[in-house]
Short mmCIF file of N, CA, C and O in Angstrom, two decimals:
data_model
loop_
_atom_site.label_atom_id
_atom_site.label_comp_id
_atom_site.label_asym_id
_atom_site.label_seq_id
_atom_site.Cartn_x
_atom_site.Cartn_y
_atom_site.Cartn_z
N VAL V 216 15.36 -2.67 1.37
CA VAL V 216 16.24 -3.58 1.15
C VAL V 216 17.21 -3.45 -0.32
O VAL V 216 16.75 -2.47 -0.84
N HIS V 217 18.08 -4.10 -0.40
CA HIS V 217 18.99 -3.93 -1.45
C HIS V 217 19.12 -5.51 -2.04
O HIS V 217 19.21 -6.25 -1.39
N CYS V 218 19.13 -5.30 -3.51
CA CYS V 218 19.34 -6.81 -4.06
C CYS V 218 20.44 -6.62 -5.12
O CYS V 218 20.50 -5.60 -6.07
N ASP V 219 21.34 -7.55 -4.96
CA ASP V 219 22.68 -7.55 -5.83
C ASP V 219 22.47 -8.17 -7.05
O ASP V 219 22.96 -7.99 -8.09
N ASP V 220 21.64 -9.09 -7.24
CA ASP V 220 21.33 -9.93 -8.58
C ASP V 220 20.88 -9.12 -9.42
O ASP V 220 20.02 -8.32 -9.62
N GLN V 221 21.51 -9.42 -10.80
CA GLN V 221 21.30 -8.55 -11.73
C GLN V 221 20.16 -8.58 -12.34
O GLN V 221 19.71 -8.08 -13.50
N ALA V 222 19.59 -10.02 -12.09
CA ALA V 222 18.05 -10.45 -12.58
C ALA V 222 16.83 -9.44 -11.97
O ALA V 222 15.86 -9.65 -12.18
N ARG V 223 17.26 -8.59 -11.15
CA ARG V 223 16.42 -7.78 -10.30
C ARG V 223 15.44 -6.98 -10.94
O ARG V 223 15.83 -6.74 -12.12
N PRO V 224 14.30 -6.60 -10.66
CA PRO V 224 13.20 -5.67 -11.17
C PRO V 224 13.93 -4.60 -11.57
O PRO V 224 14.87 -4.05 -10.71
N PRO V 225 13.71 -3.88 -12.34
CA PRO V 225 14.30 -2.51 -13.06
C PRO V 225 13.80 -1.63 -12.02
O PRO V 225 12.90 -1.61 -10.91
N PRO V 226 14.95 -0.58 -12.03
CA PRO V 226 14.44 0.88 -11.14
C PRO V 226 13.07 1.33 -11.30
O PRO V 226 12.71 2.28 -10.52
N ASP V 227 12.47 1.09 -12.38
CA ASP V 227 11.07 1.78 -12.64
C ASP V 227 9.92 0.53 -12.36
O ASP V 227 9.21 0.93 -13.06
N ALA V 228 10.38 -0.37 -11.70
CA ALA V 228 9.29 -1.27 -11.51
C ALA V 228 8.07 -0.69 -10.59
O ALA V 228 8.44 -0.09 -9.64
N PRO V 229 6.96 -0.86 -11.12
CA PRO V 229 5.79 -0.46 -10.31
C PRO V 229 5.65 -0.89 -9.12
O PRO V 229 6.12 -2.06 -8.58
N LEU V 230 4.85 -0.70 -8.05
CA LEU V 230 4.36 -0.99 -7.02
C LEU V 230 3.52 -2.45 -7.22
O LEU V 230 2.76 -2.47 -8.18
N LEU V 231 3.95 -3.30 -6.39
CA LEU V 231 3.36 -4.72 -6.58
C LEU V 231 3.06 -5.20 -5.29
O LEU V 231 3.70 -5.32 -4.20
N PHE V 232 1.66 -5.50 -5.06
CA PHE V 232 1.11 -6.31 -3.70
C PHE V 232 1.04 -7.77 -4.31
O PHE V 232 0.27 -8.02 -5.06
N ASP V 233 1.57 -8.50 -3.31
CA ASP V 233 1.37 -9.94 -3.38
C ASP V 233 0.03 -10.28 -2.72
O ASP V 233 -0.47 -9.52 -1.83
N THR V 234 -0.59 -11.40 -3.19
CA THR V 234 -1.68 -11.85 -2.53
C THR V 234 -1.57 -12.08 -0.80
O THR V 234 -2.69 -11.92 -0.14
N THR V 235 -0.51 -11.88 -0.28
CA THR V 235 -0.42 -11.95 1.33
C THR V 235 -0.33 -10.88 1.90
O THR V 235 -0.30 -10.68 2.93
N GLY V 236 -0.44 -9.81 1.20
CA GLY V 236 -0.46 -8.30 1.50
C GLY V 236 1.00 -7.68 1.62
O GLY V 236 1.24 -6.57 1.91
N VAL V 237 2.18 -8.54 1.23
CA VAL V 237 3.37 -8.13 1.18
C VAL V 237 3.43 -7.21 -0.06
O VAL V 237 2.74 -7.77 -1.22
N TYR V 238 4.22 -6.16 0.02
CA TYR V 238 4.38 -5.13 -1.20
C TYR V 238 5.97 -4.93 -1.36
O TYR V 238 6.54 -5.07 -0.49
N PHE V 239 6.32 -4.31 -2.42
CA PHE V 239 7.43 -3.67 -2.76
C PHE V 239 7.56 -3.06 -3.97
O PHE V 239 6.50 -3.01 -4.65
N ARG V 240 8.17 -1.88 -4.07
CA ARG V 240 8.34 -0.84 -4.99
C ARG V 240 9.97 -0.31 -5.23
O ARG V 240 10.57 -0.58 -4.04
N SER V 241 10.05 -0.05 -6.38
CA SER V 241 11.51 0.74 -6.55
C SER V 241 12.03 1.66 -5.69
O SER V 241 10.97 2.58 -5.53
N ASP V 242 12.91 1.95 -5.37
CA ASP V 242 13.41 3.10 -4.87
C ASP V 242 13.97 3.98 -5.35
O ASP V 242 14.79 4.82 -5.07
N ARG V 243 13.98 3.76 -6.85
CA ARG V 243 14.44 4.36 -7.94
C ARG V 243 16.01 4.55 -8.04
O ARG V 243 16.52 4.96 -8.87
N ALA V 244 16.75 3.62 -7.15
CA ALA V 244 18.21 3.44 -7.25
C ALA V 244 18.36 2.06 -7.52
O ALA V 244 17.58 1.18 -7.09
N PRO V 245 19.39 1.71 -8.61
CA PRO V 245 19.46 0.45 -8.78
C PRO V 245 19.72 -0.59 -7.53
O PRO V 245 20.42 -0.37 -6.77
N GLY V 246 18.81 -1.82 -7.80
CA GLY V 246 19.09 -2.62 -6.48
C GLY V 246 18.37 -2.07 -5.38
O GLY V 246 18.14 -2.85 -4.50
N ARG V 247 17.61 -1.08 -5.04
CA ARG V 247 17.02 -0.64 -3.92
C ARG V 247 15.52 -0.75 -3.78
O ARG V 247 15.03 -0.23 -5.01
N TYR V 248 14.66 -1.13 -3.02
CA TYR V 248 13.43 -1.28 -3.06
C TYR V 248 12.95 -0.95 -1.48
O TYR V 248 13.58 -1.21 -0.39
N VAL V 249 11.71 -0.52 -1.54
CA VAL V 249 10.97 -0.19 -0.49
C VAL V 249 9.90 -1.42 -0.38
O VAL V 249 9.45 -1.93 -1.36
N CYS V 250 9.92 -2.07 1.07
CA CYS V 250 8.87 -3.05 1.01
C CYS V 250 8.10 -3.37 2.26
O CYS V 250 8.58 -2.49 3.22
N GLY V 251 7.25 -4.06 2.34
CA GLY V 251 6.37 -3.86 3.69
C GLY V 251 5.26 -5.06 3.86
O GLY V 251 5.05 -5.41 2.72
N VAL V 252 4.62 -5.25 4.96
CA VAL V 252 3.40 -5.67 5.04
C VAL V 252 2.99 -5.08 6.48
O VAL V 252 3.35 -4.92 7.48
N SER V 253 1.19 -5.33 6.45
CA SER V 253 0.99 -4.83 7.79
C SER V 253 0.92 -6.09 8.73
O SER V 253 0.83 -7.18 8.16
N PRO V 254 1.43 -5.74 10.00
CA PRO V 254 1.45 -6.87 10.95
C PRO V 254 -0.11 -7.54 11.09
O PRO V 254 -1.25 -6.93 10.85
N PRO V 255 -0.13 -8.84 11.40
CA PRO V 255 -1.42 -9.23 11.73
C PRO V 255 -1.88 -8.78 12.78
O PRO V 255 -1.43 -8.06 13.56
N ALA V 256 -3.27 -8.65 12.82
CA ALA V 256 -4.17 -7.80 13.87
C ALA V 256 -3.81 -8.26 15.29
O ALA V 256 -3.52 -7.35 16.28
N HIS V 257 -3.64 -9.37 15.56
CA HIS V 257 -3.08 -9.97 16.68
C HIS V 257 -1.65 -9.58 17.37
O HIS V 257 -1.42 -9.27 18.54
N ALA V 258 -1.03 -8.92 16.51
CA ALA V 258 0.48 -8.70 16.61
C ALA V 258 0.71 -6.95 16.41
O ALA V 258 1.76 -6.48 16.52
N ASP V 259 -0.47 -6.46 16.11
CA ASP V 259 -0.49 -4.94 15.62
C ASP V 259 -0.64 -4.07 17.00
O ASP V 259 -1.57 -4.20 17.69
N PRO V 260 0.49 -3.23 17.29
CA PRO V 260 0.50 -2.54 18.71
C PRO V 260 -0.59 -1.57 18.37
O PRO V 260 -0.79 -0.81 17.61
N ASP V 261 -1.05 -1.31 19.69
CA ASP V 261 -2.34 -0.29 19.84
C ASP V 261 -1.22 0.82 20.27
O ASP V 261 -0.98 1.24 21.31
N VAL V 262 -0.94 1.93 19.28
CA VAL V 262 -0.33 3.11 19.36
C VAL V 262 -1.15 4.37 19.48
O VAL V 262 -1.68 4.42 17.90
N PRO V 263 -0.95 5.45 20.09
CA PRO V 263 -1.79 6.69 19.55
C PRO V 263 -1.28 7.17 18.60
O PRO V 263 0.05 7.34 18.45
N ALA V 264 -2.03 7.73 17.71
CA ALA V 264 -1.38 8.32 16.46
C ALA V 264 -0.43 9.63 16.39
O ALA V 264 0.16 9.71 15.93
N ALA V 265 -0.78 10.10 17.82
CA ALA V 265 0.07 11.43 18.17
C ALA V 265 1.52 10.89 18.55
O ALA V 265 2.16 11.76 18.92
N GLN V 266 1.69 9.87 18.95
CA GLN V 266 2.99 9.07 19.31
C GLN V 266 3.94 9.10 17.96
O GLN V 266 3.48 8.11 17.09
N ALA V 267 5.31 9.75 18.22
CA ALA V 267 5.93 9.54 17.04
C ALA V 267 6.92 8.45 17.08
O ALA V 267 7.39 8.02 15.98
N ASP V 268 7.22 7.76 18.13
CA ASP V 268 7.90 6.84 18.03
C ASP V 268 7.40 5.22 18.15
O ASP V 268 6.94 4.72 19.23
N PHE V 269 7.32 4.70 17.06
CA PHE V 269 6.45 3.56 16.77
C PHE V 269 7.49 2.32 17.21
O PHE V 269 8.62 2.25 16.81
N PRO V 270 7.05 1.25 17.87
CA PRO V 270 7.84 0.12 18.06
C PRO V 270 7.97 -0.68 16.65
O PRO V 270 7.16 -0.63 15.78
N VAL V 271 9.20 -0.99 16.23
CA VAL V 271 9.54 -1.52 15.12
C VAL V 271 9.70 -3.15 14.95
O VAL V 271 10.62 -3.51 15.98
N ASP V 272 9.10 -4.01 14.34
CA ASP V 272 9.40 -5.46 14.38
C ASP V 272 10.05 -6.02 13.25
O ASP V 272 9.51 -6.27 12.18
N CYS V 273 11.52 -5.62 13.43
CA CYS V 273 12.29 -6.09 12.11
C CYS V 273 12.21 -7.64 11.85
O CYS V 273 12.73 -7.90 10.64
N ASP V 274 11.88 -8.30 12.77
CA ASP V 274 11.61 -9.89 12.40
C ASP V 274 10.42 -10.09 11.34
O ASP V 274 10.42 -11.22 10.76
N LEU V 275 9.60 -9.11 11.12
CA LEU V 275 8.48 -9.42 10.26
C LEU V 275 9.09 -9.32 8.84
O LEU V 275 8.70 -10.15 8.08
N PHE V 276 9.98 -9.16 8.80
CA PHE V 276 11.05 -9.04 7.49
C PHE V 276 11.24 -10.56 7.15
O PHE V 276 11.04 -11.08 6.06
N ASP V 277 11.93 -11.15 8.18
CA ASP V 277 12.58 -12.57 8.09
C ASP V 277 11.28 -13.38 7.84
O ASP V 277 11.22 -14.80 7.53
N ASP V 278 10.26 -13.13 8.78
CA ASP V 278 9.19 -14.08 8.86
C ASP V 278 7.96 -14.01 7.94
O ASP V 278 7.41 -14.96 7.45
N ALA V 279 7.66 -12.97 7.14
CA ALA V 279 6.68 -12.70 6.10
C ALA V 279 7.05 -12.21 5.09
O ALA V 279 6.70 -12.59 3.89
N ILE V 280 7.89 -10.87 5.23
CA ILE V 280 8.14 -10.07 3.83
C ILE V 280 9.22 -10.87 2.93
O ILE V 280 8.81 -11.23 1.74
N TRP V 281 10.25 -11.26 3.52
CA TRP V 281 11.47 -11.91 2.56
C TRP V 281 10.98 -13.44 1.82
O TRP V 281 10.77 -13.48 0.93
N PRO V 282 10.08 -14.36 2.66
CA PRO V 282 9.65 -15.33 2.05
C PRO V 282 8.68 -15.04 0.75
O PRO V 282 8.67 -15.74 -0.08
N ALA V 283 7.63 -14.24 1.13
CA ALA V 283 6.65 -13.92 0.20
C ALA V 283 7.40 -13.19 -1.06
O ALA V 283 7.09 -13.37 -2.48
N LEU V 284 8.31 -12.24 -1.03
CA LEU V 284 8.94 -11.75 -2.07
C LEU V 284 9.91 -12.53 -2.78
O LEU V 284 9.94 -12.46 -4.11
N ALA V 285 10.58 -13.51 -2.03
CA ALA V 285 11.65 -14.43 -2.80
C ALA V 285 10.59 -15.54 -3.66
O ALA V 285 11.24 -16.22 -4.63
N SER V 286 9.44 -15.84 -3.20
CA SER V 286 8.62 -16.78 -3.86
C SER V 286 8.03 -15.85 -5.30
O SER V 286 7.76 -16.76 -6.31
N ARG V 287 7.69 -14.77 -5.06
CA ARG V 287 7.04 -14.01 -6.35
C ARG V 287 8.47 -13.48 -7.12
O ARG V 287 8.04 -13.65 -8.52
N VAL V 288 9.51 -13.21 -6.62
CA VAL V 288 10.61 -12.49 -7.46
C VAL V 288 11.88 -13.33 -7.11
O VAL V 288 12.54 -12.96 -6.07
N PRO V 289 11.89 -14.33 -7.73
CA PRO V 289 13.32 -15.09 -7.52
C PRO V 289 14.52 -14.44 -7.13
O PRO V 289 15.23 -14.80 -5.97
N PRO V 290 15.09 -13.57 -7.91
CA PRO V 290 16.08 -12.61 -7.59
C PRO V 290 16.26 -12.39 -6.04
O PRO V 290 17.09 -11.93 -5.48
N PHE V 291 15.10 -12.05 -5.64
CA PHE V 291 14.80 -11.45 -4.17
C PHE V 291 15.10 -12.26 -3.01
O PHE V 291 15.21 -12.14 -1.94
N GLU V 292 15.67 -13.83 -3.47
CA GLU V 292 16.23 -14.64 -2.61
C GLU V 292 17.18 -13.95 -2.16
O GLU V 292 17.89 -14.35 -0.93
N ALA V 293 18.04 -13.21 -2.66
CA ALA V 293 19.38 -12.28 -2.16
C ALA V 293 19.22 -11.21 -1.59
O ALA V 293 20.18 -10.23 -1.45
N LEU V 294 17.95 -10.81 -1.27
CA LEU V 294 17.49 -9.38 -0.51
C LEU V 294 18.37 -9.28 0.77
O LEU V 294 18.76 -10.22 1.48
N LYS V 295 18.85 -8.32 1.06
CA LYS V 295 19.42 -7.78 2.14
C LYS V 295 18.71 -6.40 2.98
O LYS V 295 18.54 -5.68 2.09
N LEU V 296 18.33 -6.80 4.13
CA LEU V 296 17.51 -5.49 4.71
C LEU V 296 18.41 -4.71 5.29
O LEU V 296 19.54 -4.89 5.72
N THR V 297 18.38 -3.25 4.71
CA THR V 297 19.53 -2.32 5.14
C THR V 297 18.61 -1.30 6.18
O THR V 297 19.52 -0.76 6.87
N SER V 298 17.51 -1.24 6.24
CA SER V 298 16.54 -0.57 7.47
C SER V 298 15.44 -1.02 7.41
O SER V 298 14.82 -1.66 6.65
N CYS V 299 14.81 -0.44 8.56
CA CYS V 299 13.13 -0.76 8.96
C CYS V 299 12.82 0.19 9.61
O CYS V 299 13.23 1.00 10.41
N TRP V 300 11.39 0.59 9.46
CA TRP V 300 10.73 1.62 10.18
C TRP V 300 9.04 1.06 10.23
O TRP V 300 8.61 0.01 9.66
N ALA V 301 8.65 1.67 11.33
CA ALA V 301 7.24 1.42 11.48
C ALA V 301 6.29 2.94 11.38
O ALA V 301 6.52 3.92 11.64
N GLY V 302 5.11 2.87 10.94
CA GLY V 302 4.27 3.98 10.91
C GLY V 302 2.70 3.68 10.87
O GLY V 302 2.18 2.30 10.79
N LEU V 303 2.15 4.99 10.73
CA LEU V 303 0.70 4.50 10.37
C LEU V 303 0.30 4.02 9.01
O LEU V 303 0.94 4.63 7.87
N TYR V 304 -0.65 3.52 8.93
CA TYR V 304 -1.28 3.06 7.63
C TYR V 304 -2.64 3.07 7.74
O TYR V 304 -3.29 2.37 8.27
N GLU V 305 -3.14 4.40 6.69
CA GLU V 305 -4.62 4.54 6.55
C GLU V 305 -5.23 3.70 5.86
O GLU V 305 -4.94 3.62 4.66
N TYR V 306 -6.33 3.20 6.17
CA TYR V 306 -7.32 2.35 5.50
C TYR V 306 -8.67 1.82 6.00
O TYR V 306 -8.61 2.30 7.54
N ASN V 307 -9.50 1.67 5.48
CA ASN V 307 -10.91 1.40 6.39
C ASN V 307 -10.68 -0.11 6.63
O ASN V 307 -10.10 -0.77 5.82
N THR V 308 -11.29 -0.26 7.72
CA THR V 308 -11.15 -1.61 8.28
C THR V 308 -12.26 -2.76 7.80
O THR V 308 -12.12 -3.89 8.17
N LEU V 309 -13.01 -2.49 6.95
CA LEU V 309 -13.85 -3.21 6.31
C LEU V 309 -13.43 -4.19 5.38
O LEU V 309 -13.38 -5.54 5.29
N ASP V 310 -12.72 -3.58 4.50
CA ASP V 310 -12.00 -4.31 3.18
C ASP V 310 -10.62 -3.71 2.78
O ASP V 310 -10.24 -4.40 1.79
N GLN V 311 -10.05 -2.63 3.51
CA GLN V 311 -8.82 -2.15 3.36
C GLN V 311 -8.62 -1.43 2.01
O GLN V 311 -7.44 -1.07 1.30
N ASN V 312 -9.83 -1.07 1.40
CA ASN V 312 -9.79 0.05 0.18
C ASN V 312 -10.28 1.36 0.60
O ASN V 312 -10.85 1.38 1.53
N GLY V 313 -10.19 2.00 -0.33
CA GLY V 313 -10.64 3.59 -0.34
C GLY V 313 -12.00 3.56 -0.25
O GLY V 313 -12.92 2.65 -0.52
N VAL V 314 -12.54 4.83 0.32
CA VAL V 314 -13.93 4.92 0.36
C VAL V 314 -14.36 6.14 -0.38
O VAL V 314 -13.66 7.35 -0.39
N LEU V 315 -15.12 5.84 -1.52
CA LEU V 315 -15.60 7.04 -2.70
C LEU V 315 -16.96 6.90 -2.62
O LEU V 315 -17.57 6.09 -2.90
N GLY V 316 -17.54 8.15 -2.64
CA GLY V 316 -19.00 8.45 -2.82
C GLY V 316 -19.64 9.21 -1.66
O GLY V 316 -18.94 9.81 -0.90
N PHE V 317 -20.76 9.31 -1.99
CA PHE V 317 -21.76 10.02 -0.98
C PHE V 317 -22.21 9.17 0.02
O PHE V 317 -22.01 7.81 0.05
N GLY V 318 -22.50 9.70 1.22
CA GLY V 318 -23.21 8.65 2.18
C GLY V 318 -22.93 9.06 3.76
O GLY V 318 -23.21 8.22 4.58
N HIS V 319 -22.68 10.32 4.12
CA HIS V 319 -22.59 10.55 5.42
C HIS V 319 -24.04 10.82 6.06
O HIS V 319 -25.02 11.60 5.35
N PRO V 320 -24.55 10.31 7.04
CA PRO V 320 -25.73 10.09 7.44
C PRO V 320 -26.37 11.52 7.94
O PRO V 320 -27.62 11.74 7.65
N LEU V 321 -25.43 12.56 8.31
CA LEU V 321 -25.90 13.89 8.56
C LEU V 321 -25.85 14.97 7.43
O LEU V 321 -26.28 16.14 7.61
N HIS V 322 -24.55 14.58 6.35
CA HIS V 322 -24.49 15.53 5.29
C HIS V 322 -24.48 15.31 3.97
O HIS V 322 -23.41 14.58 3.59
N PRO V 323 -25.66 14.65 3.72
CA PRO V 323 -25.76 14.12 2.42
C PRO V 323 -25.18 14.46 1.13
O PRO V 323 -24.96 13.58 0.18
N SER V 324 -24.63 15.73 1.04
CA SER V 324 -24.12 16.14 -0.04
C SER V 324 -22.73 15.96 0.42
O SER V 324 -21.66 16.57 -0.60
N LEU V 325 -22.01 15.52 1.05
CA LEU V 325 -20.71 15.43 1.36
C LEU V 325 -20.17 14.17 0.76
O LEU V 325 -20.36 13.07 0.69
N LEU V 326 -19.35 14.54 -0.27
CA LEU V 326 -18.51 13.47 -0.88
C LEU V 326 -17.30 12.87 -0.50
O LEU V 326 -16.32 13.79 -0.19
N PHE V 327 -17.30 11.93 -0.29
CA PHE V 327 -15.83 11.38 0.35
C PHE V 327 -15.11 10.64 -0.53
O PHE V 327 -15.35 9.98 -1.88
N ALA V 328 -13.79 10.99 -0.43
CA ALA V 328 -12.67 10.22 -1.63
C ALA V 328 -11.28 10.04 -0.57
O ALA V 328 -10.66 10.96 -0.40
N THR V 329 -11.23 9.09 -0.11
CA THR V 329 -10.39 9.04 1.66
C THR V 329 -10.20 7.62 1.61
O THR V 329 -10.76 6.69 1.10
N GLY V 330 -8.98 7.34 2.18
CA GLY V 330 -8.67 6.02 2.94
C GLY V 330 -7.67 5.35 1.89
O GLY V 330 -7.83 4.01 1.91
N PHE V 331 -7.12 5.90 1.04
CA PHE V 331 -6.15 5.40 -0.07
C PHE V 331 -4.57 5.14 0.38
O PHE V 331 -4.14 4.55 -0.38
N SER V 332 -4.57 5.29 1.56
CA SER V 332 -3.27 5.30 2.41
C SER V 332 -2.13 5.85 1.07
O SER V 332 -2.11 6.98 0.63
N GLY V 333 -1.00 4.95 1.02
CA GLY V 333 0.19 5.50 0.30
C GLY V 333 -0.26 5.21 -1.24
O GLY V 333 0.51 5.65 -1.95
N HIS V 334 -1.48 4.73 -1.48
CA HIS V 334 -1.90 4.58 -2.96
C HIS V 334 -2.48 5.81 -3.46
O HIS V 334 -2.96 5.68 -4.54
N GLY V 335 -2.67 6.92 -2.76
CA GLY V 335 -3.27 7.77 -3.15
C GLY V 335 -3.03 8.41 -4.59
O GLY V 335 -3.99 8.82 -5.50
N LEU V 336 -1.64 8.58 -4.60
CA LEU V 336 -1.19 9.38 -5.85
C LEU V 336 -1.35 8.41 -7.06
O LEU V 336 -1.74 8.77 -8.08
N GLN V 337 -1.36 7.07 -6.65
CA GLN V 337 -1.62 6.16 -7.90
C GLN V 337 -3.11 6.03 -8.41
O GLN V 337 -3.19 5.98 -9.37
N HIS V 338 -4.06 6.10 -7.31
CA HIS V 338 -5.45 6.44 -7.42
C HIS V 338 -5.79 7.45 -7.98
O HIS V 338 -7.06 7.63 -8.50
N ALA V 339 -5.26 8.52 -7.78
CA ALA V 339 -5.76 9.69 -7.93
C ALA V 339 -6.27 9.94 -9.59
O ALA V 339 -7.41 10.78 -9.28
N PRO V 340 -5.82 9.79 -10.46
CA PRO V 340 -6.50 9.93 -11.67
C PRO V 340 -7.81 9.21 -12.06
O PRO V 340 -8.81 9.92 -12.21
N GLY V 341 -7.96 8.33 -11.55
CA GLY V 341 -9.34 7.26 -11.64
C GLY V 341 -10.11 7.97 -10.40
O GLY V 341 -11.30 8.05 -10.80
N VAL V 342 -9.74 8.43 -9.37
CA VAL V 342 -10.58 8.66 -8.42
C VAL V 342 -11.22 10.10 -8.51
O VAL V 342 -12.35 10.57 -8.42
N GLY V 343 -10.20 10.99 -9.34
CA GLY V 343 -10.69 12.54 -9.79
C GLY V 343 -11.46 12.50 -11.00
O GLY V 343 -12.56 13.11 -10.84
N ARG V 344 -11.19 11.43 -11.60
CA ARG V 344 -12.64 11.22 -12.82
C ARG V 344 -13.86 10.77 -12.21
O ARG V 344 -15.04 11.27 -12.64
N ALA V 345 -13.76 9.67 -11.36
CA ALA V 345 -15.07 9.25 -10.97
C ALA V 345 -15.67 10.29 -10.02
O ALA V 345 -16.72 10.37 -10.19
N VAL V 346 -15.09 11.21 -9.24
CA VAL V 346 -15.43 12.31 -8.31
C VAL V 346 -16.31 13.16 -9.27
O VAL V 346 -17.50 13.71 -9.16
N ALA V 347 -15.51 13.68 -10.31
CA ALA V 347 -16.21 14.70 -11.39
C ALA V 347 -17.25 13.88 -11.97
O ALA V 347 -18.51 14.76 -12.26
N GLU V 348 -17.57 12.62 -12.31
CA GLU V 348 -18.72 11.92 -12.85
C GLU V 348 -19.92 12.11 -11.78
O GLU V 348 -21.14 12.21 -12.10
N LEU V 349 -19.50 11.75 -10.52
CA LEU V 349 -20.69 11.74 -9.46
C LEU V 349 -20.90 13.29 -9.45
O LEU V 349 -22.19 13.41 -9.48
N ILE V 350 -20.49 14.23 -9.70
CA ILE V 350 -20.83 15.71 -9.27
C ILE V 350 -21.36 16.03 -10.47
O ILE V 350 -22.75 16.78 -10.56
N ASP V 351 -21.04 15.95 -11.74
CA ASP V 351 -21.51 16.17 -13.14
C ASP V 351 -22.76 15.53 -13.42
O ASP V 351 -23.72 16.06 -14.04
N HIS V 352 -22.63 13.91 -13.38
CA HIS V 352 -23.92 13.11 -13.75
C HIS V 352 -24.47 12.45 -12.75
O HIS V 352 -25.57 11.80 -13.16
N GLY V 353 -24.15 12.43 -11.42
CA GLY V 353 -24.74 11.86 -10.42
C GLY V 353 -24.35 10.23 -10.19
O GLY V 353 -25.22 9.77 -9.48
N ALA V 354 -23.52 9.68 -11.05
CA ALA V 354 -23.38 8.40 -11.29
C ALA V 354 -21.84 8.17 -11.94
O ALA V 354 -21.32 9.15 -12.40
N PHE V 355 -21.23 7.00 -11.51
CA PHE V 355 -20.05 6.62 -12.14
C PHE V 355 -20.09 6.19 -13.70
O PHE V 355 -21.59 5.54 -13.82
N GLU V 356 -19.53 6.69 -14.47
CA GLU V 356 -20.00 6.65 -16.02
C GLU V 356 -18.54 5.63 -16.61
O GLU V 356 -19.00 4.95 -17.20
N SER V 357 -17.38 6.19 -16.63
CA SER V 357 -16.22 5.48 -17.24
C SER V 357 -16.10 4.12 -16.49
O SER V 357 -15.91 3.10 -17.12
N ILE V 358 -16.03 4.09 -15.13
CA ILE V 358 -15.65 2.77 -14.39
C ILE V 358 -16.61 2.56 -13.22
O ILE V 358 -16.99 3.57 -12.67
N ASP V 359 -17.40 1.41 -12.96
CA ASP V 359 -18.31 1.26 -12.06
C ASP V 359 -17.54 1.15 -10.64
O ASP V 359 -17.21 0.10 -10.44
N LEU V 360 -17.55 2.00 -9.76
CA LEU V 360 -16.94 2.16 -8.70
C LEU V 360 -17.88 1.81 -7.64
O LEU V 360 -17.60 2.27 -6.43
N SER V 361 -19.00 1.53 -7.84
CA SER V 361 -20.15 1.63 -6.88
C SER V 361 -20.17 0.39 -5.69
O SER V 361 -20.80 0.55 -4.74
N ARG V 362 -19.05 -0.65 -5.91
CA ARG V 362 -19.21 -1.70 -4.88
C ARG V 362 -18.23 -1.28 -3.74
O ARG V 362 -17.08 -0.68 -4.05
#
């Protein structure tokens, strides 16, 4: 999306998730942002992972993304959709958070650090420390990630 309003978030704005699940982040060019939301379960198409051509619902921008962004960031009332796409979004279906820790029923020494989707790079420093603490000390020490 593009926003001409001069009061827009800066090019180095961090990723922001709204409580509705809508997110945006800077595309590093002035006024350009990447934004999105997962469709509701009843509207999420069942597409095989091997299929490269996903159906795109660009109406989701007008129906869900734009209203949430405009209420969160007033200059985004002037957003203009420049392109849209659809793709896979990896997460666990229990709570949509990553999975970290031991617990495989057949391989008790297997350590999981997975399911962070596009947030993996942002979570990497903390997850790396947590994995090191689990291996070295057998428990989380710096941050309690046991839940």
